[in-house]
Coordinates of C-alpha atoms in Angstrom, one line a residue:
Chain R
X151 CA -113.7 80.2 188.9
X152 CA -117.2 80.5 187.3
X153 CA -119.6 78.0 189.0
X154 CA -123.3 77.8 188.8
X155 CA -126.5 76.0 188.5
X156 CA -129.4 75.4 186.2
X157 CA -132.8 75.4 187.8
X158 CA -135.5 74.1 185.4
X159 CA -138.6 71.9 185.0
X160 CA -137.9 68.5 183.3
X161 CA -140.7 67.0 181.3
X162 CA -141.6 63.6 182.8
X163 CA -141.0 60.8 180.4
X164 CA -139.5 62.9 177.5
X165 CA -135.8 62.5 177.5
X166 CA -135.4 64.2 174.1
X167 CA -137.4 67.3 175.3
X168 CA -135.2 67.5 178.2
X169 CA -132.0 67.3 176.3
X170 CA -133.4 70.1 174.0
X171 CA -134.4 72.2 176.9
X172 CA -130.9 71.8 178.7
X173 CA -129.1 72.8 175.4
X174 CA -131.2 75.7 174.9
X175 CA -130.9 77.0 178.6
X176 CA -127.1 76.5 178.5
X177 CA -126.7 78.1 175.0
X178 CA -123.9 80.7 175.0
X179 CA -123.3 80.3 178.8
X180 CA -119.9 80.4 180.1
X181 CA -118.9 78.4 183.1
X182 CA -116.2 76.1 184.6
X183 CA -118.6 74.1 186.7
X184 CA -122.3 73.8 186.3
X185 CA -124.7 71.8 188.5
X186 CA -128.1 70.4 187.1
X187 CA -131.0 69.0 189.1
X188 CA -131.7 65.3 190.0
X189 CA -133.1 63.0 187.3
X190 CA -133.3 65.8 184.6
X191 CA -133.3 63.2 181.9
X192 CA -136.3 61.3 183.0
X193 CA -138.3 63.3 185.4
X194 CA -139.0 62.1 189.0
X195 CA -142.5 60.6 189.6
X196 CA -142.3 57.0 188.3
X197 CA -145.2 54.7 188.4
X198 CA -143.9 51.6 186.8
X199 CA -140.6 49.6 186.1
X200 CA -141.5 49.9 182.4
X201 CA -141.1 53.7 182.6
X202 CA -137.6 53.3 184.1
X203 CA -136.8 50.8 181.4
X204 CA -137.7 53.2 178.9
X205 CA -136.2 56.4 180.4
X206 CA -133.0 55.2 182.1
X207 CA -129.8 55.0 180.3
X208 CA -126.5 53.2 180.4
X209 CA -123.5 55.4 181.4
X210 CA -121.5 56.6 179.4
X211 CA -123.2 55.8 176.1
X212 CA -126.7 57.0 176.6
X213 CA -128.2 60.1 174.8
X214 CA -128.4 62.3 177.8
X215 CA -124.7 61.7 178.6
X216 CA -123.7 62.3 175.1
X217 CA -125.7 65.5 175.0
X218 CA -123.8 66.6 178.3
X219 CA -120.4 65.7 176.8
X220 CA -121.2 67.9 173.7
X221 CA -122.1 70.9 175.9
X222 CA -119.0 70.5 178.0
X223 CA -116.7 70.4 175.0
X224 CA -118.4 73.4 173.4
X225 CA -118.2 75.5 176.6
X226 CA -114.9 73.9 177.8
X227 CA -116.5 73.6 181.3
X228 CA -117.6 70.7 183.7
X229 CA -121.1 69.6 184.4
X230 CA -122.5 67.7 187.3
X231 CA -125.9 66.4 186.6
X232 CA -128.4 64.0 188.0
X233 CA -129.2 61.0 185.8
X234 CA -131.6 58.1 185.8
X235 CA -129.2 55.3 185.4
X236 CA -129.5 51.7 184.1
X237 CA -126.8 49.3 184.9
X238 CA -126.8 45.4 184.6
X239 CA -130.7 45.4 184.8
X240 CA -130.7 47.7 187.9
X241 CA -131.7 51.3 188.1
X242 CA -129.8 54.0 190.1
X243 CA -130.7 57.6 191.0
X244 CA -127.2 58.8 189.9
X245 CA -125.1 61.9 189.4
X246 CA -122.4 62.1 186.7
X247 CA -119.4 64.5 186.5
X248 CA -118.8 65.3 182.9
X249 CA -115.5 66.9 181.8
X250 CA -114.7 69.0 178.7
X251 CA -112.6 66.0 177.4
X252 CA -115.7 63.8 177.6
X253 CA -114.6 61.8 180.7
X254 CA -117.5 60.7 183.0
X255 CA -117.4 59.9 186.8
X256 CA -120.4 58.4 188.4
X257 CA -122.0 58.7 191.9
X258 CA -125.2 56.7 192.9
X259 CA -127.5 58.2 195.5
X260 CA -126.7 56.5 198.8
X261 CA -129.8 57.8 200.8
X262 CA -133.0 57.1 198.7
X263 CA -136.0 59.2 199.6
X264 CA -139.5 57.7 200.2
X265 CA -140.8 55.8 197.0
X266 CA -137.5 56.1 195.3
X267 CA -136.9 52.8 197.3
X268 CA -139.5 51.1 195.1
X269 CA -137.7 51.9 191.9
X270 CA -134.0 52.4 192.5
X271 CA -131.2 50.2 194.1
X272 CA -129.4 52.1 196.8
X273 CA -125.9 53.5 195.8
X274 CA -123.1 51.1 195.9
X275 CA -120.2 53.4 195.1
X276 CA -117.8 55.1 197.5
X277 CA -118.1 58.9 198.3
X278 CA -115.1 59.9 196.2
X279 CA -113.9 63.3 195.3
X280 CA -112.6 64.2 191.9
X281 CA -110.1 66.8 190.7
X282 CA -111.1 69.2 188.0
X283 CA -108.7 71.3 186.2
X284 CA -108.7 74.5 184.1
X285 CA -107.6 78.1 184.1
X286 CA -109.1 78.2 187.5
X287 CA -106.4 75.7 188.8
X288 CA -106.9 72.2 190.3
X289 CA -110.1 71.9 192.4
X290 CA -111.7 68.9 194.2
X291 CA -115.3 68.4 193.9
X292 CA -117.8 66.0 195.6
X293 CA -121.2 64.8 194.4
X294 CA -124.3 64.0 196.5
X295 CA -127.9 63.8 195.4
X296 CA -131.0 65.5 197.1
X297 CA -131.9 63.6 200.3
X298 CA -128.4 62.7 201.0
X299 CA -128.1 66.2 202.5
X300 CA -130.1 65.3 205.6
X301 CA -127.3 62.8 206.7
X302 CA -124.5 64.9 207.8
X303 CA -122.0 62.0 207.3
X304 CA -122.4 62.3 203.5
X305 CA -121.1 65.9 203.3
X306 CA -118.7 65.2 206.0
X307 CA -117.1 62.2 204.2
X308 CA -116.8 64.3 201.0
X309 CA -115.1 67.1 203.0
X310 CA -112.8 64.7 204.7
X311 CA -111.9 63.4 201.3
X312 CA -110.9 67.0 200.2
X313 CA -114.0 68.3 198.4
X314 CA -113.9 72.1 198.1
X315 CA -117.3 72.2 196.2
X316 CA -120.3 69.9 197.0
X317 CA -122.3 69.6 193.9
X318 CA -125.9 68.7 194.8
X319 CA -128.4 67.8 192.1
X320 CA -131.8 67.9 193.8
X321 CA -135.6 67.4 193.4
X322 CA -136.5 68.7 196.7
X323 CA -140.3 68.5 197.6
X324 CA -139.7 70.2 201.2
X325 CA -138.0 73.4 201.9
X326 CA -135.8 72.3 204.9
X327 CA -132.8 71.6 202.8
X328 CA -132.4 75.1 201.2
X329 CA -132.6 76.6 204.8
X330 CA -130.2 73.9 206.2
X331 CA -127.5 74.0 203.6
X332 CA -125.6 76.8 205.3
X333 CA -125.0 74.3 208.2
X334 CA -123.5 71.8 205.8
X335 CA -121.3 74.5 204.2
X336 CA -120.3 76.0 207.5
X337 CA -119.6 72.8 209.5
X338 CA -117.3 71.5 206.7
X339 CA -116.0 75.0 205.4
X340 CA -117.0 74.0 201.8
X341 CA -118.9 75.6 198.9
X342 CA -122.3 73.9 198.2
X343 CA -124.4 74.1 195.0
X344 CA -127.8 72.7 195.4
X345 CA -129.5 72.7 191.9
X346 CA -133.2 72.1 192.5
X347 CA -135.8 71.6 190.0
X348 CA -139.3 73.5 189.8
X349 CA -142.8 72.6 188.6
X350 CA -144.8 69.5 189.1
X351 CA -144.7 65.9 187.9
X352 CA -148.1 64.4 187.1
X353 CA -148.0 60.6 186.4
X354 CA -150.0 57.4 187.3
X355 CA -152.8 59.3 188.9
X356 CA -150.3 61.0 191.3
X357 CA -148.9 64.5 191.5
X358 CA -145.7 65.9 193.2
X359 CA -144.5 69.5 193.4
X360 CA -140.9 70.6 193.6
X361 CA -139.8 73.6 195.6
X362 CA -137.0 75.4 193.4
X363 CA -135.1 78.0 195.5
X364 CA -131.7 76.5 194.5
X365 CA -128.9 77.7 196.7
X366 CA -125.2 78.3 196.6
X367 CA -123.4 78.7 200.0
X368 CA -119.8 79.7 200.7
X369 CA -117.5 78.0 203.3
X370 CA -118.5 80.6 206.0
X371 CA -122.1 79.6 205.7
X372 CA -123.2 82.7 203.7
X373 CA -125.7 82.3 201.0
X374 CA -124.3 83.5 197.6
X375 CA -127.5 82.8 195.8
X376 CA -131.1 81.9 196.5
X377 CA -133.2 81.1 193.4
X378 CA -136.9 81.7 192.8
X379 CA -139.5 79.0 193.6
X380 CA -140.9 78.8 190.2
X381 CA -138.6 80.1 187.4
X382 CA -136.2 78.5 185.1
X383 CA -132.8 80.1 185.8
X384 CA -129.2 79.6 185.0
X385 CA -127.1 81.5 187.8
X386 CA -123.2 81.6 187.4
X387 CA -121.0 83.3 189.8
X388 CA -117.2 83.9 190.3
X389 CA -115.8 82.1 193.4
X390 CA -112.4 81.5 194.9
X391 CA -112.4 77.7 195.6
X392 CA -109.2 78.0 197.6
X393 CA -111.3 79.5 200.4
X394 CA -112.6 76.1 201.0
X395 CA -109.1 74.8 201.8
X396 CA -108.9 76.9 205.0
X397 CA -110.8 75.0 207.6
X398 CA -110.3 77.6 210.4
X399 CA -113.3 78.9 212.3
X400 CA -111.0 80.8 214.6
X401 CA -107.2 81.0 214.8
X402 CA -107.4 78.0 217.2
X403 CA -110.3 76.0 215.7
X404 CA -110.3 73.9 212.6
X405 CA -113.5 72.1 211.6
X406 CA -111.8 68.9 210.5
X407 CA -108.6 68.8 212.5
X408 CA -110.5 69.5 215.9
X409 CA -112.6 66.4 215.3
X410 CA -112.5 64.0 218.4
X411 CA -113.0 60.8 216.4
X412 CA -112.3 58.6 219.3
X413 CA -115.5 59.8 221.0
X414 CA -117.8 59.8 218.0
X415 CA -120.3 56.9 217.4
X416 CA -119.4 55.1 220.5
Chain W
X28 CA -143.1 67.0 230.4
X29 CA -142.1 70.6 231.4
X30 CA -138.7 71.5 229.9
X31 CA -137.1 74.9 229.8
X32 CA -134.1 77.1 230.0
X33 CA -132.7 80.0 231.9
X34 CA -131.1 82.7 230.0
X35 CA -129.1 85.2 232.1
X36 CA -125.9 87.0 232.7
X37 CA -123.4 85.5 235.0
X38 CA -121.0 88.0 236.9
X39 CA -117.5 87.1 236.0
X40 CA -115.6 85.9 239.0
X41 CA -118.4 86.0 241.6
X42 CA -119.6 82.5 242.2
X43 CA -121.7 83.6 245.2
X44 CA -123.6 86.3 243.2
X45 CA -124.2 83.8 240.5
X46 CA -125.6 81.2 242.8
X47 CA -127.9 83.9 244.3
X48 CA -129.0 85.1 240.9
X49 CA -130.0 81.4 239.7
X50 CA -131.7 80.9 243.0
X51 CA -133.7 84.1 242.6
X52 CA -134.5 83.6 238.9
X53 CA -135.7 80.0 239.5
X54 CA -137.7 80.7 242.6
X55 CA -141.2 79.2 242.4
X56 CA -140.6 77.9 239.0
X57 CA -142.1 74.5 238.1
X58 CA -140.2 72.2 235.6
X59 CA -139.1 68.6 235.0
X60 CA -135.8 69.5 233.2
X61 CA -134.2 73.0 233.0
X62 CA -131.1 73.9 231.2
X63 CA -128.6 76.7 232.3
X64 CA -125.9 78.4 230.2
X65 CA -122.1 77.3 230.0
X66 CA -120.0 78.3 232.9
X67 CA -122.7 80.1 234.9
X68 CA -120.7 79.8 238.1
X69 CA -117.5 81.5 237.0
X70 CA -118.2 83.5 233.9
X71 CA -116.3 83.0 230.6
X72 CA -113.4 85.4 229.9
X73 CA -110.5 84.1 231.9
X74 CA -107.1 85.9 231.9
X75 CA -105.1 83.7 234.3
X76 CA -104.9 80.2 235.8
X77 CA -105.2 82.0 239.2
X78 CA -108.8 82.9 238.2
X79 CA -109.6 79.3 237.3
X80 CA -108.0 78.1 240.6
X81 CA -110.3 80.5 242.5
X82 CA -113.5 79.9 240.5
X83 CA -113.5 76.3 239.5
X84 CA -114.9 73.7 241.8
X85 CA -114.7 70.0 242.3
X86 CA -117.8 67.9 241.5
X87 CA -119.9 67.0 243.4
X88 CA -118.9 68.9 246.5
X89 CA -118.5 72.5 245.3
X90 CA -120.9 75.3 246.3
X91 CA -122.4 75.8 242.8
X92 CA -123.4 72.1 242.6
X93 CA -124.7 72.1 246.2
X94 CA -126.9 75.1 245.3
X95 CA -128.2 73.2 242.2
X96 CA -129.0 70.1 244.3
X97 CA -130.9 72.2 246.7
X98 CA -133.0 73.8 243.9
X99 CA -133.6 70.4 242.1
X100 CA -134.9 68.8 245.5
X101 CA -137.1 71.7 246.2
X102 CA -138.7 71.9 242.8
X103 CA -138.5 68.1 242.3
X104 CA -137.0 68.7 238.9
X105 CA -133.7 68.0 237.0
X106 CA -131.2 70.7 235.9
X107 CA -128.5 70.5 233.3
X108 CA -126.0 73.3 233.8
X109 CA -122.6 74.3 232.5
X110 CA -119.9 74.3 235.1
X111 CA -116.3 75.3 235.6
X112 CA -114.8 72.2 236.9
X113 CA -111.6 71.4 238.8
X114 CA -110.4 67.9 238.8
X115 CA -107.0 66.6 239.9
X116 CA -105.2 69.8 239.1
X117 CA -106.9 70.3 235.7
X118 CA -109.8 72.4 234.7
X119 CA -112.7 71.3 232.4
X120 CA -115.5 73.2 230.7
X121 CA -118.2 70.8 232.0
X122 CA -121.8 70.3 232.2
X123 CA -123.6 68.5 235.1
X124 CA -126.9 66.7 235.1
X125 CA -128.4 67.1 238.7
X126 CA -131.3 65.1 239.8
X127 CA -134.0 65.8 242.4
X128 CA -132.4 63.0 244.6
X129 CA -129.0 64.9 244.4
X130 CA -127.2 62.6 242.0
X131 CA -124.9 64.3 239.5
X132 CA -123.6 63.2 236.1
X133 CA -120.7 64.9 234.4
X134 CA -120.0 65.7 230.7
X135 CA -116.8 67.5 229.7
X136 CA -116.8 69.7 226.6
X137 CA -115.1 67.7 223.8
X138 CA -114.6 70.7 221.3
X139 CA -113.1 73.6 223.0
X140 CA -113.6 77.0 221.4
X141 CA -110.7 79.4 220.6
X142 CA -108.8 80.5 223.7
X143 CA -110.6 78.1 225.9
X144 CA -107.8 75.8 224.8
X145 CA -105.4 77.9 226.9
X146 CA -107.4 77.3 230.1
X147 CA -109.3 74.0 229.8
X148 CA -108.4 70.4 229.1
X149 CA -110.4 68.9 226.4
X150 CA -113.2 66.6 227.5
X151 CA -112.1 63.0 228.3
X152 CA -115.5 61.4 229.0
X153 CA -117.8 59.4 226.5
X154 CA -120.9 61.0 225.0
X155 CA -123.3 59.1 227.2
X156 CA -127.0 59.5 227.7
X157 CA -128.8 59.5 231.0
X158 CA -132.2 58.3 231.8
X159 CA -134.4 60.7 233.8
X160 CA -137.5 59.7 235.6
X161 CA -140.7 61.4 236.8
X162 CA -144.4 61.7 236.4
X163 CA -143.4 62.4 232.8
X164 CA -142.2 58.8 232.4
X165 CA -138.6 57.8 231.5
X166 CA -136.7 60.0 229.2
X167 CA -133.1 59.8 227.8
X168 CA -131.1 63.0 227.7
X169 CA -127.8 64.0 226.3
X170 CA -125.5 66.9 227.2
X171 CA -123.2 68.8 224.9
X172 CA -121.7 72.4 225.5
X173 CA -121.7 75.4 223.1
X174 CA -119.1 74.8 220.3
X175 CA -119.8 71.2 220.3
X176 CA -122.8 72.0 218.1
X177 CA -120.7 72.7 215.0
X178 CA -119.4 69.1 214.9
X179 CA -122.5 67.1 213.7
X180 CA -120.9 63.9 215.1
X181 CA -121.4 65.1 218.7
X182 CA -125.2 65.4 218.4
X183 CA -125.5 62.3 216.1
X184 CA -123.6 60.3 218.7
X185 CA -125.9 61.3 221.5
X186 CA -129.0 60.4 219.2
X187 CA -127.5 57.2 218.4
X188 CA -127.1 56.5 222.0
X189 CA -130.9 57.2 222.5
X190 CA -131.0 60.8 223.6
X191 CA -134.4 62.2 223.1
X192 CA -133.5 65.7 224.4
X193 CA -130.2 67.4 223.8
X194 CA -129.3 69.8 226.7
X195 CA -127.0 72.4 225.4
X196 CA -125.5 75.0 227.8
X197 CA -124.0 77.7 225.8
X198 CA -121.9 81.0 225.8
X199 CA -122.3 81.8 222.1
X200 CA -120.4 84.8 220.7
X201 CA -121.6 84.3 217.1
X202 CA -125.3 83.7 215.9
X203 CA -124.8 80.7 213.6
X204 CA -125.7 78.2 216.2
X205 CA -129.1 79.5 216.9
X206 CA -130.0 79.4 213.2
X207 CA -128.4 76.0 212.7
X208 CA -129.9 74.2 215.7
X209 CA -133.0 73.2 213.6
X210 CA -130.7 71.2 211.5
X211 CA -129.3 69.2 214.4
X212 CA -132.7 68.7 215.7
X213 CA -134.2 67.6 212.4
X214 CA -131.3 65.4 211.2
X215 CA -131.5 63.4 214.5
X216 CA -135.2 63.8 215.2
X217 CA -134.5 65.0 218.9
X218 CA -135.5 68.0 220.9
X219 CA -132.7 70.5 221.4
X220 CA -132.5 73.0 224.3
X221 CA -129.8 75.7 223.8
X222 CA -129.5 77.9 226.9
X223 CA -127.3 80.8 226.0
X224 CA -126.1 83.7 228.2
X225 CA -126.5 87.4 227.5
X226 CA -124.3 90.4 228.4
X227 CA -120.6 91.1 228.3
X228 CA -117.7 89.8 230.3
X229 CA -115.0 92.4 230.8
X230 CA -111.8 91.1 232.3
X231 CA -108.0 91.4 231.8
X232 CA -108.1 94.3 229.4
X233 CA -110.5 92.2 227.2
X234 CA -114.2 92.3 226.4
X235 CA -116.5 89.7 225.0
X236 CA -120.2 90.0 224.2
X237 CA -122.6 87.0 224.1
X238 CA -125.6 86.7 221.8
X239 CA -128.5 85.4 223.8
X240 CA -131.5 84.2 221.7
X241 CA -131.7 80.9 223.4
X242 CA -133.5 78.4 221.3
X243 CA -135.6 75.1 221.8
X244 CA -136.4 73.1 218.7
X245 CA -138.6 70.1 218.2
X246 CA -137.6 66.9 216.5
X247 CA -139.2 68.0 213.1
X248 CA -136.9 71.2 213.2
X249 CA -139.6 73.6 214.3
X250 CA -138.5 76.4 216.7
X251 CA -140.6 76.1 219.9
X252 CA -138.8 79.1 221.5
X253 CA -136.5 81.9 220.4
X254 CA -135.3 84.1 223.4
X255 CA -134.3 87.8 223.2
X256 CA -130.7 88.8 222.6
X257 CA -130.5 90.9 225.9
X258 CA -133.0 89.9 228.5
X259 CA -132.8 87.5 231.4
X260 CA -135.5 85.0 231.0
X261 CA -136.7 81.6 232.2
X262 CA -138.9 79.9 229.6
X263 CA -140.7 76.6 230.3
X264 CA -142.8 74.6 227.8
X265 CA -144.8 71.4 227.8
X266 CA -143.4 68.9 225.3
X267 CA -144.0 65.2 224.5
X268 CA -140.6 63.6 224.6
X269 CA -142.0 60.4 223.0
X270 CA -142.0 62.4 219.7
X271 CA -138.2 62.1 219.6
X272 CA -138.5 58.2 219.7
X273 CA -140.0 58.2 216.1
X274 CA -137.1 58.7 213.7
X275 CA -139.3 58.6 210.5
X276 CA -139.0 61.5 208.0
X277 CA -141.3 59.8 205.7
X278 CA -143.0 56.3 206.0
X279 CA -140.1 54.9 204.2
X280 CA -137.3 56.9 205.7
X281 CA -135.7 56.8 209.2
X282 CA -132.9 59.2 210.1
X283 CA -130.9 56.7 212.0
X284 CA -131.9 53.4 210.4
X285 CA -131.3 54.6 206.9
X286 CA -127.6 55.5 207.7
X287 CA -125.2 53.8 205.2
X288 CA -122.4 53.5 207.7
X289 CA -120.2 51.4 205.5
X290 CA -119.9 54.4 203.1
X291 CA -119.2 57.0 205.8
X292 CA -115.8 58.3 206.7
X293 CA -114.0 56.2 204.0

């Protein structure tokens, strides 16, 4: 199964330019599942609700989603992408799973980071997993967005629901996550794909830099890929997703079945 | 507050030699809280129940506990140590908290590793925290043992119960934990003290090597100490345990209060 990520720099406030950039960077690529960063349609550093009104889109009929559907159909692959979503007058920092048939599943970031709390409503959808299908077989994937990573319960819940691959669109400003993701992969025996963005957003008299270094980790906690901190890059790698079905750390230990639930959170 | 750890090599099967070694290595040390490795009274690599019968002790009246009580009184400090425990005909891979007044609290390893499952009963006590007191003030500590680390629920439960310092006696054979402990510290904003052993156990035709590299991590995920992989060493450092009371990652984010419990484990 060919999985990968696109690390790039969205232009704040220019959805059309971002669509064009994604189309160009994915032109002639071949993948079964590809992960894009958080908020790649809008950019990150908002300074007003007016900007959100202008940049967010309804799912599934907005132009960024339409562009993703077109790419997925052409390539016959799935994309998980962050998206600045508008729904019933509210805004969500969301992720979408787009299938080659044009079906779309939504996840809304549960753990908003810092000033995102000023702009977005916290996620209100369950941590579901979704089965994707192809010549690679049937594989379950889970979605989480950026800061969700620091709460171990998020990845754990997705793993308990059967996720083999955690798709993780990100706009990381610190570098903890890239170093810590091996823990999330190992403790759940899942693949993780963290697609981070690069570059700066400059808006409303503020400036914010993002750290790149996108990572892919295997279920034993080995780094398959570590991206650069400042280059746009599309990385695709062949993995065997069935490796995430085996939850054994030793012959006698299983990271999910060994859980002593009755002692947790008491 | 002076906290630290003792990294050393217990002699398999020789409780008296191990008591003597701990006494010698802690002679004239000055600490408020010190953590010893897992199973420092007995050693690790059992090959029969007879060995456990001979080496395990009842708490609080066994000779290893008595020796710890004596040290704690002399130094006027607390010790958290692993201990091979016998109770009502069963054996537990336990940890004890010993106070300068000679009081003893017990934790029994919840997540047994590999062949430990052949020898020990899984822990049956709650993940409590304990308040310790001194010139350093009142501080809450939690205990977990070795492989417990890979289950994020264990550290999280201790943190939710108020633990500021996670005391973590260990006999690590792999090196994941030492690299991953910064994640446990950061995601809970707690101090962690992982006291690992060094050297090999050779017993019953088998051999097992331990990885040393004991670590102390602060609530922001910074390594305060990384031990050697092969030397006996006692490291003591001054920390401000109140730093573990502040759970903020940013002004608007708190690693415990931000938890979206209603979405976890569903």
